[in-house]
Structure formats: structure tokens, C-alpha cells
Coordinates of C-alpha atoms and ligand atoms in Angstrom, one line a residue:
M1 CA -122.9 -19.9 88.9
R2 CA -121.9 -16.5 87.5
A3 CA -121.9 -17.9 84.0
L4 CA -125.6 -18.5 84.1
D5 CA -126.1 -14.7 84.2
V6 CA -124.3 -14.3 80.9
E7 CA -126.7 -13.9 78.0
P8 CA -126.0 -16.4 75.2
A9 CA -124.5 -14.8 72.1
G10 CA -126.8 -13.7 69.3
G11 CA -129.5 -11.2 69.7
I12 CA -129.6 -8.5 67.1
C13 CA -126.7 -10.0 65.1
E14 CA -128.8 -13.1 64.4
L15 CA -130.8 -10.9 62.1
L16 CA -127.9 -10.8 59.7
S17 CA -127.7 -14.5 59.1
P18 CA -130.7 -15.1 56.8
A19 CA -130.5 -14.1 53.2
T20 CA -133.1 -11.4 53.7
V21 CA -132.8 -9.3 56.8
V22 CA -136.1 -8.5 58.5
V23 CA -136.1 -6.4 61.6
P24 CA -139.0 -7.9 63.6
A25 CA -141.9 -6.0 65.0
S26 CA -142.6 -6.7 68.6
G27 CA -145.2 -9.4 67.8
D28 CA -142.8 -11.5 65.8
P29 CA -141.3 -14.6 67.5
L30 CA -137.8 -13.4 66.6
A31 CA -138.3 -10.1 68.4
P32 CA -137.6 -11.0 72.0
R33 CA -134.1 -12.4 71.2
A34 CA -133.2 -9.6 68.9
A35 CA -134.5 -7.0 71.3
R36 CA -132.3 -8.2 74.2
S37 CA -130.4 -5.0 74.4
P38 CA -128.3 -5.0 77.5
Y39 CA -127.7 -1.2 77.6
L40 CA -131.1 0.1 76.7
R41 CA -134.2 0.6 78.8
L42 CA -137.4 2.4 78.2
F43 CA -139.2 4.6 80.7
H44 CA -142.6 6.2 80.2
D45 CA -143.6 9.3 82.0
R46 CA -147.3 9.4 81.2
G47 CA -148.0 12.6 83.0
R48 CA -145.4 14.6 81.1
H49 CA -146.0 12.7 77.8
E50 CA -142.4 11.6 77.5
L51 CA -141.0 8.3 76.3
V52 CA -137.4 8.0 77.5
I53 CA -134.8 5.8 75.7
D54 CA -132.2 5.3 78.4
V55 CA -128.8 4.1 77.1
G56 CA -126.1 2.9 79.5
P57 CA -124.8 2.9 82.1
V58 CA -121.2 2.7 80.8
D59 CA -117.9 4.0 82.1
L60 CA -116.0 6.6 80.1
P61 CA -112.2 6.6 80.8
P62 CA -110.3 9.7 79.9
H63 CA -109.4 10.1 76.2
S64 CA -111.1 7.0 75.1
M65 CA -114.3 5.4 73.9
A66 CA -117.0 4.2 76.3
E67 CA -116.6 0.7 77.7
H68 CA -119.0 -1.7 75.9
S69 CA -118.9 0.6 72.9
E70 CA -119.6 -2.4 70.6
E71 CA -122.9 -3.1 72.3
L72 CA -124.0 0.5 72.0
V73 CA -123.5 0.7 68.3
Y74 CA -126.9 -0.7 67.5
Q75 CA -129.6 -1.8 69.9
L76 CA -133.2 -2.7 69.1
M77 CA -136.3 -1.6 70.9
H78 CA -140.0 -1.6 70.1
V79 CA -142.3 1.4 70.4
P80 CA -144.7 0.6 73.3
F81 CA -147.7 2.6 72.1
D82 CA -149.1 4.7 69.2
A83 CA -147.8 8.3 69.4
W84 CA -146.9 11.4 67.5
V85 CA -143.5 12.6 68.5
H86 CA -143.2 16.4 68.4
G87 CA -140.0 17.1 70.4
Y88 CA -136.9 15.5 71.7
R89 CA -133.8 16.3 73.8
A90 CA -130.8 14.4 75.1
E91 CA -129.7 14.3 78.8
L92 CA -126.4 13.0 80.1
S93 CA -125.6 12.0 83.6
D94 CA -123.2 9.9 85.6
A95 CA -123.7 7.3 88.3
Q96 CA -124.4 10.0 90.9
G97 CA -126.8 11.8 88.7
A98 CA -124.4 14.6 88.1
R99 CA -124.2 16.2 84.7
V100 CA -121.7 15.0 82.2
P101 CA -120.4 17.3 79.5
R102 CA -122.4 17.1 76.3
R103 CA -119.2 16.7 74.2
V104 CA -118.9 13.1 75.3
L105 CA -122.0 12.3 73.2
H106 CA -120.6 11.8 69.7
H107 CA -124.1 10.8 68.5
I108 CA -127.3 9.0 69.3
D109 CA -129.2 8.1 66.1
T110 CA -132.5 6.2 65.6
T111 CA -133.7 4.3 62.5
R112 CA -137.2 3.1 61.7
P113 CA -136.8 -0.2 59.7
A114 CA -140.6 -0.4 59.2
A115 CA -140.8 3.1 57.5
R116 CA -139.3 4.3 54.2
D117 CA -137.0 7.2 53.6
L118 CA -138.2 10.1 51.4
F119 CA -135.4 9.9 48.8
L120 CA -134.3 6.3 49.0
P121 CA -136.0 2.9 49.5
V122 CA -134.2 2.4 52.7
A123 CA -135.2 2.5 56.4
Q124 CA -136.3 6.0 57.5
R125 CA -133.9 7.8 59.9
F126 CA -135.6 9.2 62.9
V127 CA -134.1 11.5 65.6
A128 CA -130.4 12.0 65.4
L129 CA -128.5 14.0 67.9
G130 CA -124.8 14.9 68.2
A131 CA -122.8 17.0 70.6
E132 CA -123.7 20.2 68.8
S133 CA -127.4 19.4 68.3
E134 CA -130.0 21.4 70.2
A135 CA -133.3 20.1 71.6
Q136 CA -136.3 20.5 69.3
N137 CA -139.9 20.9 70.3
L138 CA -142.7 21.7 68.0
P139 CA -146.2 22.5 69.4
A140 CA -148.0 19.2 70.0
W141 CA -151.0 20.4 68.0
L142 CA -148.9 21.4 65.0
A143 CA -146.7 18.6 63.9
G144 CA -145.4 15.1 64.9
V145 CA -143.8 12.0 63.6
R146 CA -146.3 9.1 63.9
L147 CA -144.8 6.1 65.6
R148 CA -146.8 2.9 65.7
R149 CA -147.1 0.5 68.6
G150 CA -144.8 -2.4 68.2
E151 CA -142.7 -0.9 65.4
P152 CA -139.0 -1.6 65.7
L153 CA -136.5 1.2 66.4
L154 CA -132.7 0.8 66.0
V155 CA -130.8 2.9 68.4
S156 CA -127.2 3.7 67.7
T157 CA -125.1 5.4 70.4
M158 CA -121.5 6.5 70.5
L159 CA -119.9 7.9 73.6
H160 CA -116.4 9.2 73.5
N161 CA -114.5 11.0 76.2
P162 CA -112.1 13.7 74.8
T163 CA -111.5 15.1 78.3
A164 CA -108.9 14.2 81.0
T165 CA -111.7 13.5 83.5
P166 CA -113.1 9.9 83.9
Y167 CA -116.9 9.5 84.1
S168 CA -118.5 6.4 85.5
G169 CA -122.0 5.0 85.1
V170 CA -122.8 7.4 82.2
R171 CA -126.3 7.3 80.8
V172 CA -127.7 9.0 77.8
R173 CA -131.4 9.7 77.9
L174 CA -133.1 10.4 74.6
V175 CA -136.4 12.0 75.7
L176 CA -139.2 11.9 73.1
Q177 CA -142.1 14.2 73.8
Y178 CA -145.3 12.9 72.3
T179 CA -149.0 13.4 72.0
E180 CA -151.7 10.8 71.5
T181 CA -153.8 13.2 69.4
R182 CA -153.2 13.5 65.7
P183 CA -151.5 16.9 65.0
L184 CA -152.3 19.2 62.2
R185 CA -149.4 17.9 60.2
E186 CA -148.0 14.4 60.2
V187 CA -144.3 14.8 59.5
A188 CA -141.2 12.6 59.1
G189 CA -137.5 13.1 59.0
F190 CA -135.5 13.2 55.7
R191 CA -131.9 13.4 54.8
V192 CA -129.8 13.7 51.7
D193 CA -126.1 12.9 51.9
V194 CA -123.3 13.4 49.4
M195 CA -122.3 9.7 50.1
F196 CA -125.7 8.3 49.3
P197 CA -127.1 5.7 48.8
T198 CA -125.6 3.6 51.6
G199 CA -122.4 2.6 53.3
P200 CA -120.2 4.8 55.4
M201 CA -121.1 8.5 55.1
E202 CA -117.5 9.7 55.9
F203 CA -115.1 10.4 53.1
D204 CA -111.3 11.2 52.9
L205 CA -110.1 14.8 52.6
P206 CA -107.0 15.0 50.5
P207 CA -105.0 18.3 50.7
G208 CA -106.8 21.2 49.0
R209 CA -110.3 21.4 47.9
T210 CA -112.8 18.4 47.8
V211 CA -116.3 18.9 46.2
R212 CA -118.8 16.1 46.5
S213 CA -122.4 15.8 45.3
W214 CA -125.3 13.3 44.9
D215 CA -128.4 13.6 42.8
G216 CA -131.8 12.1 43.4
S217 CA -135.6 12.6 43.6
P218 CA -138.1 12.0 46.4
A219 CA -140.5 9.0 46.1
V220 CA -143.6 11.2 46.5
P221 CA -144.3 15.0 46.4
A222 CA -143.4 16.3 49.8
R223 CA -143.4 19.6 51.6
I224 CA -140.1 20.4 53.3
L225 CA -140.9 22.3 56.5
G226 CA -137.5 22.8 58.0
L227 CA -133.9 21.8 57.2
S228 CA -130.4 22.1 58.4
G229 CA -127.1 20.3 57.8
H230 CA -124.2 18.4 59.2
L231 CA -120.6 19.2 58.2
H232 CA -117.1 18.6 59.7
R233 CA -114.1 20.8 60.2
Y234 CA -112.7 22.4 57.0
A235 CA -116.1 22.4 55.3
E236 CA -116.6 25.6 53.3
W237 CA -120.3 25.4 52.3
M238 CA -123.1 23.1 51.3
E239 CA -126.2 23.5 49.2
L240 CA -129.3 21.7 48.1
R241 CA -130.4 22.6 44.5
D242 CA -133.4 21.8 42.4
L243 CA -131.7 21.0 39.1
T244 CA -135.0 20.8 37.2
A245 CA -136.2 24.2 38.3
R246 CA -132.6 25.6 38.3
R247 CA -132.7 27.1 41.7
V248 CA -131.0 26.8 45.0
I249 CA -133.3 25.5 47.8
W250 CA -130.7 26.0 50.6
R251 CA -127.1 27.1 50.9
A252 CA -125.2 27.4 54.1
R253 CA -121.8 27.8 55.7
P254 CA -121.0 26.1 59.0
R255 CA -120.6 28.3 62.1
T256 CA -117.2 27.6 63.7
D257 CA -115.3 28.4 66.9
A258 CA -111.9 30.0 67.1
S259 CA -110.2 26.7 66.5
G260 CA -112.2 26.0 63.3
E261 CA -114.4 23.3 64.9
V262 CA -118.0 23.3 63.6
T263 CA -120.3 24.6 66.4
S264 CA -123.6 24.7 64.5
M265 CA -125.4 24.9 61.2
P266 CA -128.0 27.5 60.3
V267 CA -131.6 26.2 60.3
S268 CA -134.0 27.1 57.5
L269 CA -137.8 27.2 57.7
P270 CA -138.7 27.8 54.0
H271 CA -141.5 30.3 53.4
L272 CA -141.9 31.1 57.1
G273 CA -142.8 27.5 57.9
L274 CA -145.2 27.0 55.1
G275 CA -142.5 24.9 53.5
R276 CA -141.4 24.2 50.0
V277 CA -142.7 21.3 47.9
V278 CA -140.2 18.9 46.3
Y279 CA -141.4 16.7 43.4
P280 CA -140.6 13.1 42.2
T281 CA -140.4 14.6 38.7
H282 CA -137.5 16.9 39.7
R283 CA -133.9 16.1 40.2
Y284 CA -132.2 17.5 43.3
R285 CA -128.5 17.8 44.0
I286 CA -126.7 18.1 47.3
T287 CA -123.2 19.5 47.0
A288 CA -120.6 20.2 49.7
S289 CA -117.1 21.8 49.5
Y290 CA -114.2 21.3 51.8
F291 CA -110.8 22.8 51.9
N292 CA -108.1 20.9 53.8
P293 CA -105.1 23.2 54.5
T294 CA -103.0 20.7 56.4
G295 CA -101.0 19.4 53.5
H296 CA -101.9 15.8 54.3
T297 CA -104.9 13.6 53.8
I298 CA -107.4 13.4 56.6
P299 CA -108.9 9.9 56.5
E300 CA -112.7 9.9 56.8
G301 CA -112.5 13.6 57.7
G302 CA -115.4 14.7 55.6
M303 CA -119.1 14.4 56.0
A304 CA -122.0 16.3 54.4
K305 CA -125.7 15.9 54.8
V306 CA -128.9 17.9 54.7
G307 CA -131.6 16.8 57.1
G308 CA -134.9 18.1 58.1
I309 CA -138.6 17.4 58.4
F310 CA -141.2 17.1 55.7
T311 CA -144.9 16.3 55.4
P312 CA -145.8 14.0 52.5
V313 CA -148.2 15.6 50.0
A314 CA -149.0 12.0 48.9
P315 CA -148.4 9.0 51.3
L316 CA -144.9 7.5 51.2
P317 CA -144.9 3.9 49.8
E318 CA -144.7 1.0 52.3
V319 CA -141.2 -0.2 53.0
A320 CA -140.1 -2.9 50.6
V321 CA -138.0 -5.2 52.7
G322 CA -136.8 -7.2 49.7
D323 CA -135.4 -4.2 47.9
P324 CA -131.7 -4.7 47.3
L325 CA -130.8 -1.2 48.5
Y326 CA -133.0 -1.6 51.7
Q327 CA -131.2 -4.9 52.4
A328 CA -127.7 -3.4 51.7
D329 CA -128.5 -0.4 54.0
I330 CA -129.8 -2.6 56.9
R331 CA -126.8 -4.9 56.5
H332 CA -124.5 -1.9 56.6
L333 CA -126.1 -0.5 59.8
L334 CA -126.2 -3.9 61.6
G335 CA -122.7 -4.7 60.3
L336 CA -121.3 -1.8 62.2
R337 CA -122.5 -3.6 65.3
C338 CA -122.0 -7.2 64.3
D339 CA -119.1 -7.5 61.7
P340 CA -115.7 -8.0 63.2
G341 CA -114.0 -4.6 62.9
G342 CA -117.3 -3.0 61.9
M343 CA -116.7 -0.2 64.2
G344 CA -113.5 0.9 62.5
G345 CA -115.0 3.8 60.6
M346 CA -117.0 5.0 63.6
M347 CA -113.9 4.9 65.8
A348 CA -112.0 7.0 63.2
H349 CA -114.8 9.4 63.1
A350 CA -114.7 9.9 66.9
A351 CA -110.9 10.2 67.0
H352 CA -110.7 13.1 64.5
S353 CA -113.6 14.9 66.3
E354 CA -111.5 15.1 69.4
Ligands
CU401 CU1 -120.1 13.6 61.1

């Protein structure tokens, strides 16, 4: 009798079998199977204007990954209504509702397969939070990311317990604060990574200095309203440069604690929030520098990305599902969930962040 309760295999991984991967919107016949996400539930607090993406519950033994980590890598949900998201935060609790240390949340990332990225013809990344990320909340009237009813959202969660204390029934709640009224500025997230265009974003750090960069241009003119970055231990600095205009848009060093661990990155609001326009006719370069003093290579120890919010000056093109890079990127993301050993890189990432 028990076996009847077990869901048949498939779900989100079935999307990888056709030649062209299409992540279905909620109206598509494929959607219900793909969206059968065992560790994801949606709650809606209409009074507080909050949509809650609830991931879990899972147990977190000491010094290990969460149980059911494979299922958490990518789960599919569909946005239940039209909304502009202007803020977000993450909450962690255990089975008794007690707080769980934030450091067990390696990351919770969201991707919008129905929307395009600013710099690449791939699925747009939405909210991403790590252990060090702080909650963000813009005034509802000012700016928000427009989510459309029924659009798919891929939710990637990694929980990892670096402490000696076991936690049971752990849940991560990603709380999205929204408004139903169009704000002054419609915004979206962007990112530029030294490992673009797709694939794993981690890279090895041999002993000594490693400098990496990537060049590209946005698809449309866009006003960058705010930006920050993500780096790992042993990072020295990173910068975003306009090669065409020959000027530095942003340069930052990570803030670290006494042990050298990155605790935060500076946030920049160009021109007091009025923003800085980037152009498709200009080339931009992200560069990051690391210095590894340990004398041995740190596998997948490096990472460097700039992320932030922008408002398009001209509308972003529709997503081109057939684009080879879009396909490669979706296959990479879902492969982390569905390919045997696909989690290897993510596990390594967690291990060295301990
Ligand atoms: Cu990282």
C-alpha cells in the first residue's frame, strides 16, 4: 500500500528529454507533471502582500548536506497572479518553528525561463540569496519586477549544515513582497559573470594570482539602478568597466572577517539612484582578481559576478527558446538536478564554504 504514495519518476527531469527544452507555463499540459515539486509549497498572505515560496521540510545532520538535497537543486513553480515584486527576504526555521542559523542556507536562487537576461539570450535570473545576503525592500510605488500569472519559476535551494548541531524539519521561506499596482519603474535583475556565458560559474584557484574577465554588451539600452557583487575567499577585487567609454563603472573589494571569509560586498547606487545607462553599442568587461596564498590549488574555489537591478530604456526582446545558448543554459541548470552526478560542482562549492 505504501508504494502507492510514491510519485512516479519524472517531473521536472522529463523536460530534458526532448531536443528542445521548453519550461511550460502553468496552462501547458506538461506543467502539472513538471511542477510536481515535493519540497516546495506556495503561501499567499493577501493582507501583507506577500507571496511565500516555502522549501522543505528537510533534516540537516551536523557537518553535511540537507537530506533530499537532489530534489532541492531545482524545483518548478508557477506564479499564481500578476504582481510587481519590490522586496524579498529569507526566513529559516526548524520543525518547532525555532530559528535556524542563517549560515545553513548556502543559497536560494530563482530563474525565470519565460524572461530574457540583459546581457545574454538566456533565462533571466530573479531573486538570489546566500548566507551573507541581506533582505531588500524598495518602496512599492517606486520599483518592482513584473511577474506574470502562470509564468514558470525555477527555484534552486542548497542547504548545508557546517555546525555540530543537528536541525530537523528545516524550512526556507523566500518571502516576496509585491504590489498589484504598476510602480514608477519596472525593473529586472541582471548579472555579469567572469565565467559567462553558461555552465558552472566556479573556477579553480591555482597558487598565486588568478585574474579572470568576460566581455559583452546588453541587448538593449538599460539604466542600471543598483549593483553589487559576489566573490569568495581570497578575492582581491572586482570591477565592471565600460571599454568603449574607457571608464570604470564599479570597482569593489570584498569585506572579510578575521578569518578571511567574505562577509559582504559594497552596494552601489550610481548617481544617487538615478542610475547609469549601459548601451548595446558599448563593450563592457567584468574582471576579478584572486590571490591564493595556500600553495595548493583550490578546486572550484573562485567565483566572481556583478549583479543588480536595471530598468530597460527599450523593452527587452522576448525570450528565444530555440536559441542554442538559451538551450545550453537551461540544460545546464536542469542537469544539476537531473544528470547523474550533476550536483558534484555544487557539493564542492558548499564544502569549501564551510
Ligand atoms: Cu559562490
